[in-house]
Amino acid sequence: SENAYYVNGYNTGEPYKNIGGFALPYGAIDQQETLTGGYNAKYGRSDGGVINQIGKRGTNEWHFGAQVSWQPRFLEGTPVNNYYGHPAIPASIGPINYALANPGLPGTLHQYRNDNKQWETTTSAYVGGPLIKDKLFMFLAGEQTKTQSTNVEFAANQLVQYNRDKDTKFYAKLDWNITDSNILELTALDNHSATGAGSTYAF
């Protein structure tokens, strides 16, 4: 809530507490300005940083594109397990006080991480051009990221969680040159996340 997120000059944070903010699909970003301090008063309601994005718009030429980005699980490295360190060594892994009270713990397994993996697929596309040459232009872009992961959780009994998340971004823009001095813009944004779907198993 300390940061401000702008798209095409509009503050997209939630009005009451300024929480959240929209992000454009990658293919829809024309410019991005990132400010970490010293910015002027036009970026109000922020005492942290500002991300100001300018979206693409249609022109007198048609442009379109698409891409798929895949980050496979089998090319990831294997996460390293955490072990209880010796209490006499600074910055040991694991709770020091707990290790002091249990002298048999140093060197034993504290957190199992070898099976913690994640794989991701991102699909995006965009199209833009004239609906009426020199008068009415449109631009559409969409992006969906599917993330799947396995994670071993330490609890009373260790559990394996298999999660499937999906993030969707949509951007649409219409520009109407009413006259040489008057322009009407219409922008539609949608960010949607479906998280938490998955299964949990005994380790």
PDB file of C-alpha atoms in Angstrom:
ATOM      1  CA  SER A   1       0.000   0.000   0.000  1.00  0.00           C
ATOM      2  CA  GLU A   2       3.024   2.329   0.195  1.00  0.00           C
ATOM      3  CA  ASN A   3       3.557   2.098  -3.590  1.00  0.00           C
ATOM      4  CA  ALA A   4       1.542   3.586  -6.454  1.00  0.00           C
ATOM      5  CA  TYR A   5       0.756   1.862  -9.757  1.00  0.00           C
ATOM      6  CA  TYR A   6      -0.247   3.956 -12.771  1.00  0.00           C
ATOM      7  CA  VAL A   7      -1.458   2.825 -16.205  1.00  0.00           C
ATOM      8  CA  ASN A   8      -1.854   5.490 -18.890  1.00  0.00           C
ATOM      9  CA  GLY A   9      -1.812   8.189 -16.205  1.00  0.00           C
ATOM     10  CA  TYR A  10      -4.510   6.545 -14.069  1.00  0.00           C
ATOM     11  CA  ASN A  11      -3.855   5.342 -10.517  1.00  0.00           C
ATOM     12  CA  THR A  12      -4.968   1.700 -10.525  1.00  0.00           C
ATOM     13  CA  GLY A  13      -4.675   1.099  -6.771  1.00  0.00           C
ATOM     14  CA  GLU A  14      -7.757   0.326  -4.694  1.00  0.00           C
ATOM     15  CA  PRO A  15      -9.228   3.758  -3.827  1.00  0.00           C
ATOM     16  CA  TYR A  16      -9.639   3.378  -0.046  1.00  0.00           C
ATOM     17  CA  LYS A  17      -6.359   1.782   1.074  1.00  0.00           C
ATOM     18  CA  ASN A  18      -4.358   1.981  -2.185  1.00  0.00           C
ATOM     19  CA  ILE A  19      -3.742  -1.785  -2.070  1.00  0.00           C
ATOM     20  CA  GLY A  20      -2.865  -3.629  -5.258  1.00  0.00           C
ATOM     21  CA  GLY A  21      -2.574  -2.250  -8.752  1.00  0.00           C
ATOM     22  CA  PHE A  22      -2.787  -3.520 -12.321  1.00  0.00           C
ATOM     23  CA  ALA A  23       0.027  -4.900 -14.422  1.00  0.00           C
ATOM     24  CA  LEU A  24      -0.133  -4.890 -18.214  1.00  0.00           C
ATOM     25  CA  PRO A  25       0.466  -7.971 -20.353  1.00  0.00           C
ATOM     26  CA  TYR A  26       4.086  -7.908 -21.509  1.00  0.00           C
ATOM     27  CA  GLY A  27       3.159  -7.362 -25.170  1.00  0.00           C
ATOM     28  CA  ALA A  28       1.064  -4.322 -24.240  1.00  0.00           C
ATOM     29  CA  ILE A  29       3.798  -2.304 -22.493  1.00  0.00           C
ATOM     30  CA  ASP A  30       5.015   0.635 -24.567  1.00  0.00           C
ATOM     31  CA  GLN A  31       6.933   2.408 -21.783  1.00  0.00           C
ATOM     32  CA  GLN A  32       7.588   1.882 -18.088  1.00  0.00           C
ATOM     33  CA  GLU A  33       8.880   4.408 -15.588  1.00  0.00           C
ATOM     34  CA  THR A  34      10.035   3.181 -12.164  1.00  0.00           C
ATOM     35  CA  LEU A  35      10.552   5.825  -9.479  1.00  0.00           C
ATOM     36  CA  THR A  36      12.061   4.991  -6.088  1.00  0.00           C
ATOM     37  CA  GLY A  37      12.174   8.480  -4.607  1.00  0.00           C
ATOM     38  CA  GLY A  38      12.271  12.183  -5.337  1.00  0.00           C
ATOM     39  CA  TYR A  39       9.180  12.138  -7.541  1.00  0.00           C
ATOM     40  CA  ASN A  40       6.815  15.078  -7.801  1.00  0.00           C
ATOM     41  CA  ALA A  41       3.319  15.590  -6.426  1.00  0.00           C
ATOM     42  CA  LYS A  42       1.466  14.274  -9.473  1.00  0.00           C
ATOM     43  CA  TYR A  43       2.217  10.773  -8.138  1.00  0.00           C
ATOM     44  CA  GLY A  44       0.247  11.187  -4.942  1.00  0.00           C
ATOM     45  CA  ARG A  45      -0.815   8.668  -2.290  1.00  0.00           C
ATOM     46  CA  SER A  46       2.572   7.035  -2.152  1.00  0.00           C
ATOM     47  CA  ASP A  47       5.515   7.113   0.240  1.00  0.00           C
ATOM     48  CA  GLY A  48       7.354   4.166  -1.316  1.00  0.00           C
ATOM     49  CA  GLY A  49       7.860   3.852  -5.050  1.00  0.00           C
ATOM     50  CA  VAL A  50       5.936   4.371  -8.269  1.00  0.00           C
ATOM     51  CA  ILE A  51       5.536   2.090 -11.287  1.00  0.00           C
ATOM     52  CA  ASN A  52       4.103   4.075 -14.185  1.00  0.00           C
ATOM     53  CA  GLN A  53       3.251   2.060 -17.311  1.00  0.00           C
ATOM     54  CA  ILE A  54       2.142   3.394 -20.683  1.00  0.00           C
ATOM     55  CA  GLY A  55       0.207   0.888 -22.765  1.00  0.00           C
ATOM     56  CA  LYS A  56       0.463   0.489 -26.517  1.00  0.00           C
ATOM     57  CA  ARG A  57      -2.196   1.886 -28.828  1.00  0.00           C
ATOM     58  CA  GLY A  58      -3.308   1.160 -32.356  1.00  0.00           C
ATOM     59  CA  THR A  59      -1.851   2.960 -35.364  1.00  0.00           C
ATOM     60  CA  ASN A  60      -2.639   3.146 -39.079  1.00  0.00           C
ATOM     61  CA  GLU A  61      -0.755  -0.150 -39.564  1.00  0.00           C
ATOM     62  CA  TRP A  62      -1.853  -3.526 -38.245  1.00  0.00           C
ATOM     63  CA  HIS A  63       0.550  -5.232 -35.870  1.00  0.00           C
ATOM     64  CA  PHE A  64       0.126  -8.573 -34.143  1.00  0.00           C
ATOM     65  CA  GLY A  65       2.208 -11.153 -32.357  1.00  0.00           C
ATOM     66  CA  ALA A  66       2.194 -14.079 -29.957  1.00  0.00           C
ATOM     67  CA  GLN A  67       4.638 -16.047 -27.859  1.00  0.00           C
ATOM     68  CA  VAL A  68       4.869 -18.986 -25.478  1.00  0.00           C
ATOM     69  CA  SER A  69       7.446 -19.057 -22.690  1.00  0.00           C
ATOM     70  CA  TRP A  70       8.110 -22.353 -20.913  1.00  0.00           C
ATOM     71  CA  GLN A  71      10.212 -22.925 -17.813  1.00  0.00           C
ATOM     72  CA  PRO A  72      10.380 -26.723 -17.396  1.00  0.00           C
ATOM     73  CA  ARG A  73      10.842 -28.481 -14.107  1.00  0.00           C
ATOM     74  CA  PHE A  74      13.511 -30.894 -15.339  1.00  0.00           C
ATOM     75  CA  LEU A  75      15.975 -28.058 -16.079  1.00  0.00           C
ATOM     76  CA  GLU A  76      15.820 -26.695 -12.524  1.00  0.00           C
ATOM     77  CA  GLY A  77      18.564 -27.361 -10.042  1.00  0.00           C
ATOM     78  CA  THR A  78      17.796 -29.370  -6.925  1.00  0.00           C
ATOM     79  CA  PRO A  79      17.099 -27.245  -3.817  1.00  0.00           C
ATOM     80  CA  VAL A  80      19.460 -27.906  -0.931  1.00  0.00           C
ATOM     81  CA  ASN A  81      18.178 -29.395   2.326  1.00  0.00           C
ATOM     82  CA  ASN A  82      18.643 -27.408   5.550  1.00  0.00           C
ATOM     83  CA  TYR A  83      20.375 -29.034   8.520  1.00  0.00           C
ATOM     84  CA  TYR A  84      20.676 -27.970  12.127  1.00  0.00           C
ATOM     85  CA  GLY A  85      23.963 -26.158  12.613  1.00  0.00           C
ATOM     86  CA  HIS A  86      26.254 -26.348  15.594  1.00  0.00           C
ATOM     87  CA  PRO A  87      25.072 -23.832  18.231  1.00  0.00           C
ATOM     88  CA  ALA A  88      28.624 -22.542  18.706  1.00  0.00           C
ATOM     89  CA  ILE A  89      28.878 -21.460  15.043  1.00  0.00           C
ATOM     90  CA  PRO A  90      27.269 -18.070  14.228  1.00  0.00           C
ATOM     91  CA  ALA A  91      24.401 -17.895  11.748  1.00  0.00           C
ATOM     92  CA  SER A  92      23.675 -21.584  11.993  1.00  0.00           C
ATOM     93  CA  ILE A  93      20.743 -23.044  10.083  1.00  0.00           C
ATOM     94  CA  GLY A  94      17.832 -23.876  12.332  1.00  0.00           C
ATOM     95  CA  PRO A  95      16.716 -22.518  15.702  1.00  0.00           C
ATOM     96  CA  ILE A  96      19.831 -22.079  17.872  1.00  0.00           C
ATOM     97  CA  ASN A  97      17.984 -22.220  21.200  1.00  0.00           C
ATOM     98  CA  TYR A  98      16.238 -25.401  20.140  1.00  0.00           C
ATOM     99  CA  ALA A  99      19.564 -26.936  19.124  1.00  0.00           C
ATOM    100  CA  LEU A 100      21.100 -25.950  22.481  1.00  0.00           C
ATOM    101  CA  ALA A 101      18.300 -27.712  24.330  1.00  0.00           C
ATOM    102  CA  ASN A 102      18.651 -30.776  22.090  1.00  0.00           C
ATOM    103  CA  PRO A 103      22.382 -31.533  21.741  1.00  0.00           C
ATOM    104  CA  GLY A 104      21.668 -34.415  19.354  1.00  0.00           C
ATOM    105  CA  LEU A 105      20.225 -32.099  16.685  1.00  0.00           C
ATOM    106  CA  PRO A 106      23.325 -30.445  15.116  1.00  0.00           C
ATOM    107  CA  GLY A 107      23.999 -32.024  11.741  1.00  0.00           C
ATOM    108  CA  THR A 108      20.550 -33.606  11.486  1.00  0.00           C
ATOM    109  CA  LEU A 109      17.849 -32.676   8.990  1.00  0.00           C
ATOM    110  CA  HIS A 110      15.925 -29.478   9.793  1.00  0.00           C
ATOM    111  CA  GLN A 111      14.039 -28.845   6.536  1.00  0.00           C
ATOM    112  CA  TYR A 112      13.656 -31.184   3.585  1.00  0.00           C
ATOM    113  CA  ARG A 113      13.767 -29.207   0.298  1.00  0.00           C
ATOM    114  CA  ASN A 114      15.032 -31.627  -2.385  1.00  0.00           C
ATOM    115  CA  ASP A 115      11.563 -32.081  -3.912  1.00  0.00           C
ATOM    116  CA  ASN A 116      10.605 -28.384  -3.970  1.00  0.00           C
ATOM    117  CA  LYS A 117      10.193 -27.661  -7.685  1.00  0.00           C
ATOM    118  CA  GLN A 118       8.246 -25.236  -9.869  1.00  0.00           C
ATOM    119  CA  TRP A 119       7.436 -25.131 -13.582  1.00  0.00           C
ATOM    120  CA  GLU A 120       5.675 -22.406 -15.528  1.00  0.00           C
ATOM    121  CA  THR A 121       4.097 -21.714 -18.924  1.00  0.00           C
ATOM    122  CA  THR A 122       3.224 -18.203 -20.136  1.00  0.00           C
ATOM    123  CA  THR A 123       1.134 -17.625 -23.268  1.00  0.00           C
ATOM    124  CA  SER A 124       0.546 -14.133 -24.645  1.00  0.00           C
ATOM    125  CA  ALA A 125      -0.768 -12.448 -27.779  1.00  0.00           C
ATOM    126  CA  TYR A 126      -1.564  -8.935 -29.033  1.00  0.00           C
ATOM    127  CA  VAL A 127      -3.133  -7.220 -32.050  1.00  0.00           C
ATOM    128  CA  GLY A 128      -3.539  -3.559 -32.931  1.00  0.00           C
ATOM    129  CA  GLY A 129      -4.506  -1.422 -35.893  1.00  0.00           C
ATOM    130  CA  PRO A 130      -7.014   0.984 -37.466  1.00  0.00           C
ATOM    131  CA  LEU A 131     -10.762   0.416 -37.366  1.00  0.00           C
ATOM    132  CA  ILE A 132     -11.180   3.654 -39.351  1.00  0.00           C
ATOM    133  CA  LYS A 133      -7.970   5.003 -40.858  1.00  0.00           C
ATOM    134  CA  ASP A 134      -6.760   8.220 -39.180  1.00  0.00           C
ATOM    135  CA  LYS A 135      -9.855   8.187 -36.947  1.00  0.00           C
ATOM    136  CA  LEU A 136     -10.443   5.091 -34.809  1.00  0.00           C
ATOM    137  CA  PHE A 137      -7.778   2.693 -33.525  1.00  0.00           C
ATOM    138  CA  MET A 138      -7.801  -0.409 -31.345  1.00  0.00           C
ATOM    139  CA  PHE A 139      -5.262  -2.505 -29.438  1.00  0.00           C
ATOM    140  CA  LEU A 140      -5.876  -5.805 -27.615  1.00  0.00           C
ATOM    141  CA  ALA A 141      -3.456  -7.891 -25.558  1.00  0.00           C
ATOM    142  CA  GLY A 142      -3.812 -10.903 -23.291  1.00  0.00           C
ATOM    143  CA  GLU A 143      -1.460 -13.017 -21.208  1.00  0.00           C
ATOM    144  CA  GLN A 144      -1.927 -16.114 -19.070  1.00  0.00           C
ATOM    145  CA  THR A 145       0.650 -17.704 -16.784  1.00  0.00           C
ATOM    146  CA  LYS A 146       0.133 -21.216 -15.423  1.00  0.00           C
ATOM    147  CA  THR A 147       2.377 -22.172 -12.532  1.00  0.00           C
ATOM    148  CA  GLN A 148       2.634 -25.632 -10.977  1.00  0.00           C
ATOM    149  CA  SER A 149       4.786 -26.546  -8.022  1.00  0.00           C
ATOM    150  CA  THR A 150       5.555 -29.169  -5.416  1.00  0.00           C
ATOM    151  CA  ASN A 151       6.507 -28.117  -1.927  1.00  0.00           C
ATOM    152  CA  VAL A 152       7.327 -30.144   1.176  1.00  0.00           C
ATOM    153  CA  GLU A 153       5.868 -28.467   4.261  1.00  0.00           C
ATOM    154  CA  PHE A 154       7.088 -29.133   7.780  1.00  0.00           C
ATOM    155  CA  ALA A 155       4.184 -29.693  10.142  1.00  0.00           C
ATOM    156  CA  ALA A 156       3.254 -32.207  12.848  1.00  0.00           C
ATOM    157  CA  ASN A 157       3.491 -34.644   9.973  1.00  0.00           C
ATOM    158  CA  GLN A 158       5.434 -33.483   6.937  1.00  0.00           C
ATOM    159  CA  LEU A 159       3.201 -32.862   3.922  1.00  0.00           C
ATOM    160  CA  VAL A 160       3.727 -32.615   0.188  1.00  0.00           C
ATOM    161  CA  GLN A 161       1.666 -29.895  -1.491  1.00  0.00           C
ATOM    162  CA  TYR A 162       1.025 -29.922  -5.236  1.00  0.00           C
ATOM    163  CA  ASN A 163      -0.275 -26.519  -6.336  1.00  0.00           C
ATOM    164  CA  ARG A 164      -1.688 -25.172  -9.600  1.00  0.00           C
ATOM    165  CA  ASP A 165      -1.990 -21.387 -10.007  1.00  0.00           C
ATOM    166  CA  LYS A 166      -3.209 -19.318 -12.961  1.00  0.00           C
ATOM    167  CA  ASP A 167      -2.721 -15.576 -13.558  1.00  0.00           C
ATOM    168  CA  THR A 168      -4.533 -13.799 -16.398  1.00  0.00           C
ATOM    169  CA  LYS A 169      -3.970 -10.244 -17.689  1.00  0.00           C
ATOM    170  CA  PHE A 170      -6.077  -8.430 -20.292  1.00  0.00           C
ATOM    171  CA  TYR A 171      -5.678  -4.981 -21.864  1.00  0.00           C
ATOM    172  CA  ALA A 172      -7.888  -3.276 -24.454  1.00  0.00           C
ATOM    173  CA  LYS A 173      -7.667   0.278 -25.761  1.00  0.00           C
ATOM    174  CA  LEU A 174      -9.738   2.367 -28.204  1.00  0.00           C
ATOM    175  CA  ASP A 175      -8.566   5.769 -29.470  1.00  0.00           C
ATOM    176  CA  TRP A 176     -10.963   8.022 -31.356  1.00  0.00           C
ATOM    177  CA  ASN A 177      -9.634  11.175 -33.011  1.00  0.00           C
ATOM    178  CA  ILE A 178     -12.879  13.168 -32.910  1.00  0.00           C
ATOM    179  CA  THR A 179     -11.186  16.286 -34.289  1.00  0.00           C
ATOM    180  CA  ASP A 180      -7.603  17.477 -34.585  1.00  0.00           C
ATOM    181  CA  SER A 181      -7.944  18.956 -31.088  1.00  0.00           C
ATOM    182  CA  ASN A 182     -10.158  16.384 -29.346  1.00  0.00           C
ATOM    183  CA  ILE A 183      -9.310  12.743 -28.631  1.00  0.00           C
ATOM    184  CA  LEU A 184     -11.408  10.196 -26.747  1.00  0.00           C
ATOM    185  CA  GLU A 185      -9.646   7.224 -25.129  1.00  0.00           C
ATOM    186  CA  LEU A 186     -11.233   4.116 -23.638  1.00  0.00           C
ATOM    187  CA  THR A 187      -9.074   1.639 -21.715  1.00  0.00           C
ATOM    188  CA  ALA A 188     -10.139  -1.688 -20.191  1.00  0.00           C
ATOM    189  CA  LEU A 189      -7.934  -3.670 -17.795  1.00  0.00           C
ATOM    190  CA  ASP A 190      -8.330  -6.998 -16.053  1.00  0.00           C
ATOM    191  CA  ASN A 191      -5.957  -8.890 -13.767  1.00  0.00           C
ATOM    192  CA  HIS A 192      -7.276 -12.150 -12.393  1.00  0.00           C
ATOM    193  CA  SER A 193      -5.555 -14.763 -10.232  1.00  0.00           C
ATOM    194  CA  ALA A 194      -6.803 -18.241  -9.442  1.00  0.00           C
ATOM    195  CA  THR A 195      -4.546 -19.605  -6.718  1.00  0.00           C
ATOM    196  CA  GLY A 196      -4.532 -22.409  -4.215  1.00  0.00           C
ATOM    197  CA  ALA A 197      -5.892 -25.211  -6.366  1.00  0.00           C
ATOM    198  CA  GLY A 198      -4.039 -28.426  -5.692  1.00  0.00           C
ATOM    199  CA  SER A 199      -3.594 -31.440  -3.482  1.00  0.00           C
ATOM    200  CA  THR A 200      -1.860 -32.317  -0.225  1.00  0.00           C
ATOM    201  CA  TYR A 201      -0.314 -35.683   0.582  1.00  0.00           C
ATOM    202  CA  ALA A 202       1.509 -37.257   3.488  1.00  0.00           C
ATOM    203  CA  PHE A 203       5.271 -37.136   3.003  1.00  0.00           C
TER     204      PHE A 203
END
